[in-house]
PDB file of N, CA and C in Angstrom:
ATOM      1  N   MET L   1     116.775 123.968 104.768  1.00  0.00           N
ATOM      2  CA  MET L   1     116.216 122.642 104.802  1.00  0.00           C
ATOM      3  C   MET L   1     117.233 121.692 105.427  1.00  0.00           C
ATOM      4  N   LEU L   2     116.735 120.776 106.199  1.00  0.00           N
ATOM      5  CA  LEU L   2     117.550 119.735 106.813  1.00  0.00           C
ATOM      6  C   LEU L   2     116.935 118.393 106.453  1.00  0.00           C
ATOM      7  N   SER L   3     117.730 117.483 105.910  1.00  0.00           N
ATOM      8  CA  SER L   3     117.281 116.127 105.598  1.00  0.00           C
ATOM      9  C   SER L   3     118.156 115.141 106.340  1.00  0.00           C
ATOM     10  N   LEU L   4     117.515 114.216 107.036  1.00  0.00           N
ATOM     11  CA  LEU L   4     118.212 113.133 107.712  1.00  0.00           C
ATOM     12  C   LEU L   4     117.700 111.833 107.107  1.00  0.00           C
ATOM     13  N   ILE L   5     118.594 110.994 106.637  1.00  0.00           N
ATOM     14  CA  ILE L   5     118.191 109.721 106.041  1.00  0.00           C
ATOM     15  C   ILE L   5     118.847 108.614 106.833  1.00  0.00           C
ATOM     16  N   LEU L   6     118.023 107.688 107.287  1.00  0.00           N
ATOM     17  CA  LEU L   6     118.493 106.571 108.093  1.00  0.00           C
ATOM     18  C   LEU L   6     118.162 105.275 107.364  1.00  0.00           C
ATOM     19  N   HIS L   7     119.036 104.287 107.487  1.00  0.00           N
ATOM     20  CA  HIS L   7     118.820 102.995 106.839  1.00  0.00           C
ATOM     21  C   HIS L   7     118.960 101.863 107.854  1.00  0.00           C
ATOM     22  N   ARG L   8     118.267 100.770 107.563  1.00  0.00           N
ATOM     23  CA  ARG L   8     118.408  99.546 108.353  1.00  0.00           C
ATOM     24  C   ARG L   8     118.846  98.461 107.390  1.00  0.00           C
ATOM     25  N   ALA L   9     120.089  98.023 107.530  1.00  0.00           N
ATOM     26  CA  ALA L   9     120.753  97.166 106.542  1.00  0.00           C
ATOM     27  C   ALA L   9     120.046  95.846 106.223  1.00  0.00           C
ATOM     28  N   PRO L  10     119.730  95.002 107.182  1.00  0.00           N
ATOM     29  CA  PRO L  10     119.220  93.681 106.798  1.00  0.00           C
ATOM     30  C   PRO L  10     117.913  93.744 106.004  1.00  0.00           C
ATOM     31  N   THR L  11     117.064  94.721 106.281  1.00  0.00           N
ATOM     32  CA  THR L  11     115.754  94.782 105.632  1.00  0.00           C
ATOM     33  C   THR L  11     115.708  95.759 104.460  1.00  0.00           C
ATOM     34  N   GLN L  12     116.789  96.478 104.206  1.00  0.00           N
ATOM     35  CA  GLN L  12     116.838  97.529 103.188  1.00  0.00           C
ATOM     36  C   GLN L  12     115.770  98.589 103.434  1.00  0.00           C
ATOM     37  N   GLY L  13     115.443  98.801 104.712  1.00  0.00           N
ATOM     38  CA  GLY L  13     114.461  99.811 105.069  1.00  0.00           C
ATOM     39  C   GLY L  13     115.102 101.180 105.180  1.00  0.00           C
ATOM     40  N   PHE L  14     114.289 102.219 104.996  1.00  0.00           N
ATOM     41  CA  PHE L  14     114.785 103.585 105.183  1.00  0.00           C
ATOM     42  C   PHE L  14     113.775 104.388 105.972  1.00  0.00           C
ATOM     43  N   TYR L  15     114.248 105.424 106.618  1.00  0.00           N
ATOM     44  CA  TYR L  15     113.429 106.373 107.362  1.00  0.00           C
ATOM     45  C   TYR L  15     114.028 107.736 107.086  1.00  0.00           C
ATOM     46  N   ARG L  16     113.228 108.666 106.610  1.00  0.00           N
ATOM     47  CA  ARG L  16     113.729 109.989 106.236  1.00  0.00           C
ATOM     48  C   ARG L  16     112.967 111.049 107.011  1.00  0.00           C
ATOM     49  N   VAL L  17     113.699 112.030 107.538  1.00  0.00           N
ATOM     50  CA  VAL L  17     113.110 113.155 108.258  1.00  0.00           C
ATOM     51  C   VAL L  17     113.576 114.436 107.576  1.00  0.00           C
ATOM     52  N   ASP L  18     112.627 115.246 107.100  1.00  0.00           N
ATOM     53  CA  ASP L  18     112.937 116.521 106.447  1.00  0.00           C
ATOM     54  C   ASP L  18     112.329 117.663 107.244  1.00  0.00           C
ATOM     55  N   LEU L  19     113.117 118.688 107.509  1.00  0.00           N
ATOM     56  CA  LEU L  19     112.643 119.893 108.173  1.00  0.00           C
ATOM     57  C   LEU L  19     112.781 121.040 107.167  1.00  0.00           C
ATOM     58  N   THR L  20     111.678 121.700 106.843  1.00  0.00           N
ATOM     59  CA  THR L  20     111.697 122.797 105.873  1.00  0.00           C
ATOM     60  C   THR L  20     110.806 123.936 106.362  1.00  0.00           C
ATOM     61  N   ASN L  21     110.976 125.098 105.756  1.00  0.00           N
ATOM     62  CA  ASN L  21     110.078 126.215 106.034  1.00  0.00           C
ATOM     63  C   ASN L  21     109.302 126.552 104.770  1.00  0.00           C
ATOM     64  N   ASN L  22     108.183 127.281 104.941  1.00  0.00           N
ATOM     65  CA  ASN L  22     107.372 127.641 103.788  1.00  0.00           C
ATOM     66  C   ASN L  22     107.214 129.158 103.694  1.00  0.00           C
ATOM     67  N   LEU L  23     106.470 129.602 102.716  1.00  0.00           N
ATOM     68  CA  LEU L  23     106.293 131.036 102.462  1.00  0.00           C
ATOM     69  C   LEU L  23     105.465 131.747 103.529  1.00  0.00           C
ATOM     70  N   PHE L  24     104.781 130.985 104.377  1.00  0.00           N
ATOM     71  CA  PHE L  24     103.906 131.570 105.384  1.00  0.00           C
ATOM     72  C   PHE L  24     104.566 131.651 106.759  1.00  0.00           C
ATOM     73  N   GLY L  25     105.874 131.379 106.819  1.00  0.00           N
ATOM     74  CA  GLY L  25     106.596 131.467 108.076  1.00  0.00           C
ATOM     75  C   GLY L  25     106.430 130.254 108.971  1.00  0.00           C
ATOM     76  N   GLU L  26     105.874 129.181 108.453  1.00  0.00           N
ATOM     77  CA  GLU L  26     105.710 127.952 109.216  1.00  0.00           C
ATOM     78  C   GLU L  26     106.847 126.990 108.883  1.00  0.00           C
ATOM     79  N   TYR L  27     107.060 126.040 109.749  1.00  0.00           N
ATOM     80  CA  TYR L  27     108.060 125.001 109.533  1.00  0.00           C
ATOM     81  C   TYR L  27     107.344 123.662 109.508  1.00  0.00           C
ATOM     82  N   SER L  28     107.821 122.783 108.646  1.00  0.00           N
ATOM     83  CA  SER L  28     107.208 121.466 108.581  1.00  0.00           C
ATOM     84  C   SER L  28     108.262 120.391 108.793  1.00  0.00           C
ATOM     85  N   VAL L  29     107.814 119.301 109.390  1.00  0.00           N
ATOM     86  CA  VAL L  29     108.635 118.107 109.536  1.00  0.00           C
ATOM     87  C   VAL L  29     107.909 117.006 108.791  1.00  0.00           C
ATOM     88  N   ALA L  30     108.569 116.516 107.740  1.00  0.00           N
ATOM     89  CA  ALA L  30     108.011 115.422 106.938  1.00  0.00           C
ATOM     90  C   ALA L  30     108.769 114.151 107.286  1.00  0.00           C
ATOM     91  N   ARG L  31     108.025 113.076 107.537  1.00  0.00           N
ATOM     92  CA  ARG L  31     108.634 111.780 107.822  1.00  0.00           C
ATOM     93  C   ARG L  31     108.176 110.805 106.747  1.00  0.00           C
ATOM     94  N   GLU L  32     109.120 110.111 106.165  1.00  0.00           N
ATOM     95  CA  GLU L  32     108.813 109.125 105.132  1.00  0.00           C
ATOM     96  C   GLU L  32     109.567 107.846 105.466  1.00  0.00           C
ATOM     97  N   TRP L  33     108.925 106.712 105.235  1.00  0.00           N
ATOM     98  CA  TRP L  33     109.578 105.440 105.505  1.00  0.00           C
ATOM     99  C   TRP L  33     109.160 104.425 104.466  1.00  0.00           C
ATOM    100  N   GLY L  34     109.986 103.398 104.338  1.00  0.00           N
ATOM    101  CA  GLY L  34     109.688 102.350 103.371  1.00  0.00           C
ATOM    102  C   GLY L  34     110.864 101.415 103.191  1.00  0.00           C
ATOM    103  N   ARG L  35     110.859 100.747 102.058  1.00  0.00           N
ATOM    104  CA  ARG L  35     111.936  99.839 101.684  1.00  0.00           C
ATOM    105  C   ARG L  35     112.581 100.392 100.422  1.00  0.00           C
ATOM    106  N   GLN L  36     113.780  99.954 100.126  1.00  0.00           N
ATOM    107  CA  GLN L  36     114.517 100.478  98.985  1.00  0.00           C
ATOM    108  C   GLN L  36     113.646 100.430  97.726  1.00  0.00           C
ATOM    109  N   GLY L  37     113.460 101.598  97.098  1.00  0.00           N
ATOM    110  CA  GLY L  37     112.677 101.693  95.875  1.00  0.00           C
ATOM    111  C   GLY L  37     111.186 101.804  96.084  1.00  0.00           C
ATOM    112  N   ARG L  38     110.724 101.839  97.347  1.00  0.00           N
ATOM    113  CA  ARG L  38     109.282 101.858  97.595  1.00  0.00           C
ATOM    114  C   ARG L  38     108.960 102.592  98.899  1.00  0.00           C
ATOM    115  N   SER L  39     108.168 103.643  98.800  1.00  0.00           N
ATOM    116  CA  SER L  39     107.732 104.380  99.975  1.00  0.00           C
ATOM    117  C   SER L  39     106.486 103.712 100.544  1.00  0.00           C
ATOM    118  N   LEU L  40     106.458 103.523 101.868  1.00  0.00           N
ATOM    119  CA  LEU L  40     105.308 102.893 102.507  1.00  0.00           C
ATOM    120  C   LEU L  40     104.473 103.870 103.318  1.00  0.00           C
ATOM    121  N   GLY L  41     105.057 105.008 103.686  1.00  0.00           N
ATOM    122  CA  GLY L  41     104.311 105.959 104.489  1.00  0.00           C
ATOM    123  C   GLY L  41     104.911 107.342 104.441  1.00  0.00           C
ATOM    124  N   LEU L  42     104.044 108.354 104.642  1.00  0.00           N
ATOM    125  CA  LEU L  42     104.479 109.750 104.655  1.00  0.00           C
ATOM    126  C   LEU L  42     103.573 110.522 105.597  1.00  0.00           C
ATOM    127  N   ARG L  43     104.167 111.267 106.510  1.00  0.00           N
ATOM    128  CA  ARG L  43     103.426 112.130 107.424  1.00  0.00           C
ATOM    129  C   ARG L  43     104.098 113.495 107.442  1.00  0.00           C
ATOM    130  N   ILE L  44     103.290 114.557 107.427  1.00  0.00           N
ATOM    131  CA  ILE L  44     103.808 115.927 107.475  1.00  0.00           C
ATOM    132  C   ILE L  44     103.080 116.662 108.588  1.00  0.00           C
ATOM    133  N   ARG L  45     103.842 117.377 109.404  1.00  0.00           N
ATOM    134  CA  ARG L  45     103.250 118.154 110.485  1.00  0.00           C
ATOM    135  C   ARG L  45     103.838 119.555 110.467  1.00  0.00           C
ATOM    136  N   LEU L  46     102.993 120.569 110.670  1.00  0.00           N
ATOM    137  CA  LEU L  46     103.425 121.974 110.672  1.00  0.00           C
ATOM    138  C   LEU L  46     103.682 122.457 112.094  1.00  0.00           C
ATOM    139  N   TYR L  47     104.679 123.352 112.221  1.00  0.00           N
ATOM    140  CA  TYR L  47     105.041 123.941 113.503  1.00  0.00           C
ATOM    141  C   TYR L  47     105.154 125.450 113.331  1.00  0.00           C
ATOM    142  N   GLY L  48     104.875 126.181 114.386  1.00  0.00           N
ATOM    143  CA  GLY L  48     104.907 127.637 114.335  1.00  0.00           C
ATOM    144  C   GLY L  48     106.276 128.254 114.427  1.00  0.00           C
ATOM    145  N   ASN L  49     107.249 127.515 114.939  1.00  0.00           N
ATOM    146  CA  ASN L  49     108.589 128.074 115.039  1.00  0.00           C
ATOM    147  C   ASN L  49     109.644 126.989 114.811  1.00  0.00           C
ATOM    148  N   LEU L  50     110.856 127.436 114.533  1.00  0.00           N
ATOM    149  CA  LEU L  50     111.956 126.535 114.193  1.00  0.00           C
ATOM    150  C   LEU L  50     112.343 125.635 115.361  1.00  0.00           C
ATOM    151  N   ARG L  51     112.307 126.167 116.568  1.00  0.00           N
ATOM    152  CA  ARG L  51     112.699 125.373 117.736  1.00  0.00           C
ATOM    153  C   ARG L  51     111.811 124.135 117.881  1.00  0.00           C
ATOM    154  N   GLU L  52     110.496 124.315 117.812  1.00  0.00           N
ATOM    155  CA  GLU L  52     109.581 123.178 117.934  1.00  0.00           C
ATOM    156  C   GLU L  52     109.782 122.169 116.805  1.00  0.00           C
ATOM    157  N   ALA L  53     109.987 122.665 115.588  1.00  0.00           N
ATOM    158  CA  ALA L  53     110.194 121.784 114.442  1.00  0.00           C
ATOM    159  C   ALA L  53     111.494 120.997 114.591  1.00  0.00           C
ATOM    160  N   ALA L  54     112.559 121.649 115.042  1.00  0.00           N
ATOM    161  CA  ALA L  54     113.847 120.966 115.225  1.00  0.00           C
ATOM    162  C   ALA L  54     113.753 119.919 116.324  1.00  0.00           C
ATOM    163  N   GLN L  55     113.035 120.228 117.407  1.00  0.00           N
ATOM    164  CA  GLN L  55     112.856 119.255 118.482  1.00  0.00           C
ATOM    165  C   GLN L  55     112.067 118.043 117.986  1.00  0.00           C
ATOM    166  N   ALA L  56     111.054 118.274 117.167  1.00  0.00           N
ATOM    167  CA  ALA L  56     110.256 117.172 116.616  1.00  0.00           C
ATOM    168  C   ALA L  56     111.104 116.312 115.676  1.00  0.00           C
ATOM    169  N   ALA L  57     111.885 116.949 114.809  1.00  0.00           N
ATOM    170  CA  ALA L  57     112.732 116.194 113.883  1.00  0.00           C
ATOM    171  C   ALA L  57     113.731 115.342 114.656  1.00  0.00           C
ATOM    172  N   ASP L  58     114.303 115.893 115.710  1.00  0.00           N
ATOM    173  CA  ASP L  58     115.252 115.144 116.522  1.00  0.00           C
ATOM    174  C   ASP L  58     114.566 113.983 117.243  1.00  0.00           C
ATOM    175  N   HIS L  59     113.347 114.207 117.707  1.00  0.00           N
ATOM    176  CA  HIS L  59     112.564 113.151 118.363  1.00  0.00           C
ATOM    177  C   HIS L  59     112.354 111.972 117.414  1.00  0.00           C
ATOM    178  N   TRP L  60     111.968 112.244 116.169  1.00  0.00           N
ATOM    179  CA  TRP L  60     111.713 111.179 115.210  1.00  0.00           C
ATOM    180  C   TRP L  60     113.017 110.487 114.803  1.00  0.00           C
ATOM    181  N   ARG L  61     114.119 111.226 114.709  1.00  0.00           N
ATOM    182  CA  ARG L  61     115.409 110.607 114.405  1.00  0.00           C
ATOM    183  C   ARG L  61     115.826 109.648 115.515  1.00  0.00           C
ATOM    184  N   ARG L  62     115.708 110.100 116.751  1.00  0.00           N
ATOM    185  CA  ARG L  62     116.073 109.235 117.878  1.00  0.00           C
ATOM    186  C   ARG L  62     115.206 107.978 117.915  1.00  0.00           C
ATOM    187  N   GLY L  63     113.921 108.111 117.640  1.00  0.00           N
ATOM    188  CA  GLY L  63     113.027 106.962 117.618  1.00  0.00           C
ATOM    189  C   GLY L  63     113.430 105.954 116.560  1.00  0.00           C
ATOM    190  N   ALA L  64     113.801 106.443 115.397  1.00  0.00           N
ATOM    191  CA  ALA L  64     114.233 105.543 114.324  1.00  0.00           C
ATOM    192  C   ALA L  64     115.518 104.830 114.717  1.00  0.00           C
ATOM    193  N   GLN L  65     116.425 105.541 115.363  1.00  0.00           N
ATOM    194  CA  GLN L  65     117.678 104.913 115.783  1.00  0.00           C
ATOM    195  C   GLN L  65     117.430 103.857 116.867  1.00  0.00           C
ATOM    196  N   ARG L  66     116.458 104.073 117.744  1.00  0.00           N
ATOM    197  CA  ARG L  66     116.116 103.063 118.747  1.00  0.00           C
ATOM    198  C   ARG L  66     115.572 101.794 118.088  1.00  0.00           C
ATOM    199  N   ARG L  67     114.945 101.946 116.923  1.00  0.00           N
ATOM    200  CA  ARG L  67     114.389 100.794 116.204  1.00  0.00           C
ATOM    201  C   ARG L  67     115.417 100.148 115.271  1.00  0.00           C
ATOM    202  N   GLY L  68     116.681 100.557 115.355  1.00  0.00           N
ATOM    203  CA  GLY L  68     117.733  99.890 114.607  1.00  0.00           C
ATOM    204  C   GLY L  68     118.201 100.580 113.340  1.00  0.00           C
ATOM    205  N   TYR L  69     117.678 101.771 113.047  1.00  0.00           N
ATOM    206  CA  TYR L  69     118.134 102.517 111.875  1.00  0.00           C
ATOM    207  C   TYR L  69     119.418 103.267 112.205  1.00  0.00           C
ATOM    208  N   SER L  70     120.289 103.411 111.219  1.00  0.00           N
ATOM    209  CA  SER L  70     121.542 104.161 111.382  1.00  0.00           C
ATOM    210  C   SER L  70     121.515 105.385 110.478  1.00  0.00           C
ATOM    211  N   LEU L  71     121.991 106.510 110.991  1.00  0.00           N
ATOM    212  CA  LEU L  71     122.050 107.737 110.196  1.00  0.00           C
ATOM    213  C   LEU L  71     123.096 107.554 109.106  1.00  0.00           C
ATOM    214  N   THR L  72     122.673 107.631 107.841  1.00  0.00           N
ATOM    215  CA  THR L  72     123.594 107.417 106.725  1.00  0.00           C
ATOM    216  C   THR L  72     123.837 108.679 105.921  1.00  0.00           C
ATOM    217  N   GLU L  73     122.900 109.619 105.942  1.00  0.00           N
ATOM    218  CA  GLU L  73     123.075 110.868 105.198  1.00  0.00           C
ATOM    219  C   GLU L  73     122.478 112.015 105.997  1.00  0.00           C
ATOM    220  N   GLU L  74     123.133 113.159 105.909  1.00  0.00           N
ATOM    221  CA  GLU L  74     122.624 114.381 106.510  1.00  0.00           C
ATOM    222  C   GLU L  74     122.901 115.499 105.527  1.00  0.00           C
ATOM    223  N   TYR L  75     121.859 116.248 105.181  1.00  0.00           N
ATOM    224  CA  TYR L  75     121.996 117.298 104.186  1.00  0.00           C
ATOM    225  C   TYR L  75     121.382 118.568 104.739  1.00  0.00           C
ATOM    226  N   VAL L  76     122.138 119.645 104.733  1.00  0.00           N
ATOM    227  CA  VAL L  76     121.647 120.931 105.190  1.00  0.00           C
ATOM    228  C   VAL L  76     121.785 121.923 104.049  1.00  0.00           C
ATOM    229  N   ALA L  77     120.684 122.569 103.693  1.00  0.00           N
ATOM    230  CA  ALA L  77     120.711 123.592 102.643  1.00  0.00           C
ATOM    231  C   ALA L  77     120.266 124.915 103.263  1.00  0.00           C
ATOM    232  N   GLY L  78     120.931 125.955 102.908  1.00  0.00           N
ATOM    233  CA  GLY L  78     120.593 127.269 103.432  1.00  0.00           C
ATOM    234  C   GLY L  78     120.935 128.327 102.405  1.00  0.00           C
ATOM    235  N   PRO L  79     120.736 129.590 102.754  1.00  0.00           N
ATOM    236  CA  PRO L  79     121.086 130.656 101.821  1.00  0.00           C
ATOM    237  C   PRO L  79     122.573 130.684 101.557  1.00  0.00           C
ATOM    238  N   ARG L  80     122.916 130.969 100.340  1.00  0.00           N
ATOM    239  CA  ARG L  80     124.335 131.070  99.974  1.00  0.00           C
ATOM    240  C   ARG L  80     124.894 132.392 100.457  1.00  0.00           C
ATOM    241  N   PRO L  81     126.117 132.395 100.968  1.00  0.00           N
ATOM    242  CA  PRO L  81     126.716 133.661 101.418  1.00  0.00           C
ATOM    243  C   PRO L  81     126.942 134.593 100.238  1.00  0.00           C
ATOM    244  N   SER L  82     126.739 135.885 100.477  1.00  0.00           N
ATOM    245  CA  SER L  82     126.919 136.846  99.375  1.00  0.00           C
ATOM    246  C   SER L  82     128.278 137.471  99.372  1.00  0.00           C
TER     247      SER L  82
END
């Protein structure tokens, strides 16, 4: 899973992009936006492969940054090494 969280300081707005996979071999990109303490919107889209999902997540991150959001958190979770 990859989570990117962007904030816009003067308005206390946030934009979050999550890339995850599911049990059926699909990848999803979830986008959520709102103000601190309140979600205003959520969209989820499924992709057939990781490359397309990663390109979509990057597209939405770049768009948020063009609108004045700054990347404040990045979280990557994966399998633990054995």
